[in-house]
Amino acid sequence: MRVKLRIGGWLFLMSIAIVSACSFKTSSTGGAENVNTSSSSDAATSGTPTEAAAETKAAPPDTLVAELYKQHDAKKSPFFQTKDRALVDKFFTKPLGDLIWKDANESKNEVGAISADPVYNGQDFEIKNFAVGKSEIKGETATVAATFLNFGEKQTVSFSLKLVNNAWKIDNIGYGGGDSLMKWLNETYSTKPNKETSLNGEFEGKYQIGETTCTVTPVKMAFEVRWAKGSGVEVFFAEGDNTFTSNPAKGGPNNFVFDDENYNTGQFLRGDGKTFAVKRIG
């Protein structure tokens, strides 16, 4: 009897436990759903920032430019060296990096296509008031200006960058007046434009302007523009700030004003005051 009572008691207690558990489960289902709903809502609200924070964010473009100057001044520059291609790729896009590496390897101890200091645009220096400006970002492209005095003369060097695999890379270095690092390299190593180099650092090729097109050919210190509609050529001259100007016999001056020194997109300001979008197409 004693054993039976213990078993019975145990069974009785188990029954209570089961009933209680069922009752708790039943009564707490709504509560659990409420908790889960709240938890899901919180996750939906906080999940995106959390995931965004977990993602690797690219350092600002101006940080890369500042680091290039730091390494260059410390004699650890990616330029003029043939031992570490990874150092070149750390700072530059592949088209520009390939040409920098090619120039270093082919020129060796001789003067190559890069005949002046590529970040100070000169051969003799007395640098003062150096500063790297803030990044100007447009989608996956950016520009950064470095300013300084060299022997008392104000200089501005403009860096064009692209976002490549979530990291900013320098795509060209501009010195004003249509002059750039890519231009130096292309003049030595490119006998004719190719897909990789013609889209960077040269005002040349075929452009869409509004509903018409034109073909641009560099000639000495000017640029000949042949319009799809019309005959003859219109000659444009570099005016700085990514601007090229012509002075036709009739009407006011025509201007190409580009977004950056890649000369891929911008605006065409016609002499009569009308403006058209410009895009390189070939």
Short mmCIF file of C-alpha atoms in Angstrom, two decimals:
data_model
loop_
_atom_site.label_atom_id
_atom_site.label_comp_id
_atom_site.label_asym_id
_atom_site.label_seq_id
_atom_site.Cartn_x
_atom_site.Cartn_y
_atom_site.Cartn_z
CA MET A 1 0.00 0.00 0.00
CA ARG A 2 2.81 2.34 0.84
CA VAL A 3 4.43 1.81 -2.52
CA LYS A 4 1.15 2.21 -4.31
CA LEU A 5 0.48 5.42 -2.45
CA ARG A 6 3.89 6.75 -3.50
CA ILE A 7 3.28 5.75 -7.09
CA GLY A 8 -0.20 7.09 -6.99
CA GLY A 9 1.02 10.28 -5.39
CA TRP A 10 3.70 10.62 -8.00
CA LEU A 11 1.20 10.00 -10.74
CA PHE A 12 -1.10 12.51 -9.12
CA LEU A 13 1.65 15.08 -8.92
CA MET A 14 2.66 14.38 -12.49
CA SER A 15 -0.93 14.88 -13.58
CA ILE A 16 -0.99 18.23 -11.81
CA ALA A 17 2.33 19.13 -13.38
CA ILE A 18 1.13 18.17 -16.84
CA VAL A 19 -2.15 20.01 -16.39
CA SER A 20 -0.29 22.99 -15.02
CA ALA A 21 2.20 22.87 -17.86
CA CYS A 22 -0.60 22.63 -20.38
CA SER A 23 -2.46 25.42 -18.66
CA PHE A 24 0.73 27.56 -18.60
CA LYS A 25 1.41 26.80 -22.23
CA THR A 26 -2.13 27.60 -23.20
CA SER A 27 -2.34 30.70 -21.12
CA SER A 28 1.15 31.85 -22.10
CA THR A 29 0.75 31.26 -25.83
CA GLY A 30 -0.66 34.70 -26.32
CA GLY A 31 2.04 36.16 -24.10
CA ALA A 32 4.75 34.34 -26.01
CA GLU A 33 3.29 35.55 -29.23
CA ASN A 34 3.28 39.06 -27.86
CA VAL A 35 6.88 38.71 -26.74
CA ASN A 36 7.90 37.21 -30.08
CA THR A 37 6.10 39.92 -31.98
CA SER A 38 7.81 42.55 -29.93
CA SER A 39 11.13 40.80 -30.32
CA SER A 40 10.64 40.49 -34.07
CA SER A 41 9.70 44.12 -34.27
CA ASP A 42 12.81 45.09 -32.33
CA ALA A 43 14.92 42.88 -34.57
CA ALA A 44 13.41 44.45 -37.65
CA THR A 45 14.04 47.88 -36.25
CA SER A 46 17.55 47.25 -34.97
CA GLY A 47 18.64 44.58 -37.44
CA THR A 48 19.51 46.89 -40.29
CA PRO A 49 21.81 49.17 -38.29
CA THR A 50 23.40 46.13 -36.69
CA GLU A 51 24.05 44.53 -40.05
CA ALA A 52 25.25 47.82 -41.47
CA ALA A 53 27.63 48.21 -38.55
CA ALA A 54 28.92 44.71 -39.16
CA GLU A 55 29.64 45.44 -42.80
CA THR A 56 33.12 46.58 -43.71
CA LYS A 57 32.88 50.23 -44.64
CA ALA A 58 35.36 51.87 -46.96
CA ALA A 59 37.62 54.44 -45.36
CA PRO A 60 36.95 57.96 -46.73
CA PRO A 61 38.77 58.79 -49.99
CA ASP A 62 40.69 61.65 -48.36
CA THR A 63 42.15 59.15 -45.87
CA LEU A 64 43.72 57.21 -48.75
CA VAL A 65 45.13 60.39 -50.30
CA ALA A 66 46.58 61.50 -46.97
CA GLU A 67 48.16 58.06 -46.52
CA LEU A 68 49.71 58.26 -49.99
CA TYR A 69 51.40 61.56 -49.12
CA LYS A 70 52.54 60.15 -45.78
CA GLN A 71 54.14 57.10 -47.41
CA HIS A 72 55.58 59.18 -50.24
CA ASP A 73 57.22 61.66 -47.85
CA ALA A 74 58.59 58.76 -45.78
CA LYS A 75 60.36 57.35 -48.88
CA LYS A 76 57.95 54.39 -48.92
CA SER A 77 56.08 55.54 -52.00
CA PRO A 78 54.36 53.14 -54.42
CA PHE A 79 56.04 55.10 -57.23
CA PHE A 80 59.48 54.39 -58.69
CA GLN A 81 59.83 50.95 -57.05
CA THR A 82 59.79 47.43 -58.52
CA LYS A 83 59.72 45.23 -55.42
CA ASP A 84 56.12 45.44 -54.22
CA ARG A 85 53.24 45.44 -56.70
CA ALA A 86 50.79 45.11 -53.79
CA LEU A 87 51.86 48.56 -52.61
CA VAL A 88 50.79 49.98 -55.97
CA ASP A 89 47.46 48.14 -55.85
CA LYS A 90 46.81 49.46 -52.33
CA PHE A 91 46.43 52.97 -53.70
CA PHE A 92 45.47 52.75 -57.39
CA THR A 93 42.88 51.25 -59.69
CA LYS A 94 44.17 48.51 -61.98
CA PRO A 95 44.42 50.60 -65.20
CA LEU A 96 46.48 53.30 -63.48
CA GLY A 97 48.39 50.82 -61.32
CA ASP A 98 49.40 48.76 -64.36
CA LEU A 99 50.91 51.83 -66.03
CA ILE A 100 52.71 52.99 -62.87
CA TRP A 101 54.19 49.50 -62.43
CA LYS A 102 55.11 49.30 -66.10
CA ASP A 103 56.85 52.67 -65.97
CA ALA A 104 58.87 51.72 -62.89
CA ASN A 105 59.99 48.41 -64.39
CA GLU A 106 60.79 49.70 -67.86
CA SER A 107 62.55 52.88 -66.83
CA LYS A 108 64.53 51.35 -63.92
CA ASN A 109 67.08 54.05 -63.01
CA GLU A 110 66.29 56.13 -66.09
CA VAL A 111 63.69 58.90 -66.31
CA GLY A 112 60.42 57.34 -67.37
CA ALA A 113 57.00 58.69 -68.24
CA ILE A 114 56.71 60.02 -64.68
CA SER A 115 59.44 62.64 -65.00
CA ALA A 116 58.28 64.86 -62.13
CA ASP A 117 57.09 64.10 -58.62
CA PRO A 118 53.56 62.75 -59.21
CA VAL A 119 52.02 64.02 -55.97
CA TYR A 120 53.66 67.46 -55.89
CA ASN A 121 53.89 68.00 -59.66
CA GLY A 122 57.42 69.33 -59.60
CA GLN A 123 61.08 68.44 -59.31
CA ASP A 124 62.20 70.87 -56.61
CA PHE A 125 60.28 71.45 -53.41
CA GLU A 126 59.81 73.77 -50.53
CA ILE A 127 56.39 72.65 -49.35
CA LYS A 128 54.40 74.69 -46.85
CA ASN A 129 50.76 74.93 -45.73
CA PHE A 130 50.02 71.42 -46.97
CA ALA A 131 46.43 70.21 -46.58
CA VAL A 132 44.24 67.42 -47.89
CA GLY A 133 40.67 68.58 -48.48
CA LYS A 134 37.47 66.72 -47.69
CA SER A 135 36.18 64.10 -50.08
CA GLU A 136 33.54 65.03 -52.62
CA ILE A 137 31.69 61.78 -53.28
CA LYS A 138 29.25 61.12 -56.14
CA GLY A 139 28.07 57.53 -56.05
CA GLU A 140 31.09 55.32 -56.67
CA THR A 141 33.41 58.15 -57.71
CA ALA A 142 35.07 60.83 -55.62
CA THR A 143 37.48 63.75 -55.86
CA VAL A 144 39.95 64.97 -53.27
CA ALA A 145 42.10 68.10 -53.58
CA ALA A 146 45.50 68.51 -51.96
CA THR A 147 46.70 72.10 -51.61
CA PHE A 148 50.08 73.50 -50.65
CA LEU A 149 52.61 76.22 -51.31
CA ASN A 150 55.73 75.25 -53.25
CA PHE A 151 58.38 78.00 -53.10
CA GLY A 152 55.53 80.35 -52.18
CA GLU A 153 53.36 79.43 -55.18
CA LYS A 154 49.95 77.95 -54.46
CA GLN A 155 49.43 74.49 -55.97
CA THR A 156 46.38 72.24 -56.19
CA VAL A 157 46.62 68.56 -57.05
CA SER A 158 43.29 66.85 -57.72
CA PHE A 159 42.77 63.13 -57.07
CA SER A 160 40.01 61.21 -58.87
CA LEU A 161 38.97 58.01 -57.08
CA LYS A 162 36.71 55.03 -57.70
CA LEU A 163 35.09 52.61 -55.28
CA VAL A 164 36.49 49.16 -56.10
CA ASN A 165 35.41 46.13 -54.04
CA ASN A 166 34.34 48.37 -51.16
CA ALA A 167 37.64 50.27 -51.10
CA TRP A 168 38.53 53.64 -52.62
CA LYS A 169 41.31 53.61 -55.21
CA ILE A 170 42.99 56.53 -56.98
CA ASP A 171 42.05 56.50 -60.68
CA ASN A 172 43.98 59.58 -61.77
CA ILE A 173 45.91 62.55 -60.44
CA GLY A 174 45.23 65.89 -62.13
CA TYR A 175 47.44 68.95 -62.23
CA GLY A 176 45.14 71.42 -63.99
CA GLY A 177 44.97 72.58 -67.59
CA GLY A 178 44.16 69.07 -68.83
CA ASP A 179 47.44 67.69 -67.47
CA SER A 180 47.34 64.49 -65.42
CA LEU A 181 49.33 61.44 -64.36
CA MET A 182 47.29 59.22 -66.70
CA LYS A 183 48.11 61.56 -69.56
CA TRP A 184 51.85 61.32 -68.85
CA LEU A 185 51.67 57.54 -68.84
CA ASN A 186 49.41 57.24 -71.88
CA GLU A 187 51.67 59.48 -73.94
CA THR A 188 54.53 57.04 -73.35
CA TYR A 189 52.85 53.65 -73.30
CA SER A 190 49.69 53.96 -75.40
CA THR A 191 50.09 54.30 -79.17
CA LYS A 192 46.32 54.55 -79.48
CA PRO A 193 43.45 54.68 -77.01
CA ASN A 194 42.16 51.38 -75.66
CA LYS A 195 39.14 50.52 -73.59
CA GLU A 196 41.01 50.69 -70.29
CA THR A 197 42.97 53.89 -70.77
CA SER A 198 40.84 56.03 -73.07
CA LEU A 199 38.12 56.32 -70.45
CA ASN A 200 40.47 57.84 -67.88
CA GLY A 201 42.27 61.14 -67.84
CA GLU A 202 42.01 62.29 -71.50
CA PHE A 203 39.55 64.59 -73.21
CA GLU A 204 39.27 62.49 -76.35
CA GLY A 205 37.04 59.95 -78.05
CA LYS A 206 33.35 60.02 -78.87
CA TYR A 207 30.83 61.93 -76.77
CA GLN A 208 27.05 62.13 -76.60
CA ILE A 209 25.90 65.76 -76.23
CA GLY A 210 22.15 66.01 -75.90
CA GLU A 211 20.76 64.30 -79.01
CA THR A 212 23.90 64.61 -81.13
CA THR A 213 27.47 63.31 -80.91
CA CYS A 214 30.98 64.55 -81.54
CA THR A 215 34.49 63.14 -81.80
CA VAL A 216 37.34 64.78 -79.89
CA THR A 217 40.98 64.53 -80.99
CA PRO A 218 43.87 66.08 -78.99
CA VAL A 219 46.21 68.14 -81.21
CA LYS A 220 49.26 69.78 -79.64
CA MET A 221 47.87 72.19 -77.03
CA ALA A 222 44.28 72.07 -78.28
CA PHE A 223 41.40 69.66 -78.96
CA GLU A 224 39.62 69.31 -82.30
CA VAL A 225 35.90 68.58 -82.09
CA ARG A 226 34.06 67.19 -85.11
CA TRP A 227 30.30 67.27 -84.77
CA ALA A 228 28.09 64.54 -86.21
CA LYS A 229 25.97 67.23 -87.82
CA GLY A 230 28.00 69.84 -89.64
CA SER A 231 31.35 70.11 -91.36
CA GLY A 232 34.80 71.23 -90.33
CA VAL A 233 36.22 71.20 -86.83
CA GLU A 234 35.79 73.34 -83.75
CA VAL A 235 38.94 73.91 -81.70
CA PHE A 236 38.74 73.89 -77.91
CA PHE A 237 41.41 74.90 -75.39
CA ALA A 238 41.83 73.78 -71.77
CA GLU A 239 40.84 76.52 -69.34
CA GLY A 240 41.39 74.69 -66.02
CA ASP A 241 38.82 73.26 -63.60
CA ASN A 242 38.00 70.50 -66.14
CA THR A 243 36.73 73.10 -68.63
CA PHE A 244 37.43 73.33 -72.37
CA THR A 245 36.41 76.44 -74.32
CA SER A 246 36.08 77.43 -77.97
CA ASN A 247 35.48 80.85 -79.53
CA PRO A 248 33.50 80.33 -82.73
CA ALA A 249 33.22 83.11 -85.30
CA LYS A 250 29.54 83.55 -84.53
CA GLY A 251 27.88 83.60 -81.13
CA GLY A 252 29.40 83.29 -77.68
CA PRO A 253 31.99 80.73 -76.51
CA ASN A 254 31.08 77.05 -76.21
CA ASN A 255 32.23 75.16 -73.12
CA PHE A 256 32.67 71.54 -72.06
CA VAL A 257 32.56 71.43 -68.24
CA PHE A 258 33.33 67.95 -66.86
CA ASP A 259 32.52 66.50 -63.44
CA ASP A 260 36.14 65.44 -62.85
CA GLU A 261 39.42 64.84 -64.64
CA ASN A 262 38.30 61.51 -66.06
CA TYR A 263 36.35 63.60 -68.60
CA ASN A 264 33.60 60.99 -68.84
CA THR A 265 30.53 63.02 -67.82
CA GLY A 266 29.62 66.68 -67.52
CA GLN A 267 27.78 69.47 -69.32
CA PHE A 268 28.06 71.33 -72.59
CA LEU A 269 27.29 75.04 -72.26
CA ARG A 270 26.41 76.38 -75.69
CA GLY A 271 27.11 79.98 -76.61
CA ASP A 272 23.40 80.80 -76.72
CA GLY A 273 23.00 79.82 -73.07
CA LYS A 274 21.52 76.34 -73.57
CA THR A 275 22.94 73.43 -71.57
CA PHE A 276 23.22 69.76 -72.58
CA ALA A 277 24.38 66.66 -70.73
CA VAL A 278 27.71 65.19 -71.87
CA LYS A 279 28.70 61.53 -71.70
CA ARG A 280 31.65 59.68 -73.20
CA ILE A 281 30.43 56.77 -75.35
CA GLY A 282 33.60 55.57 -77.02
#
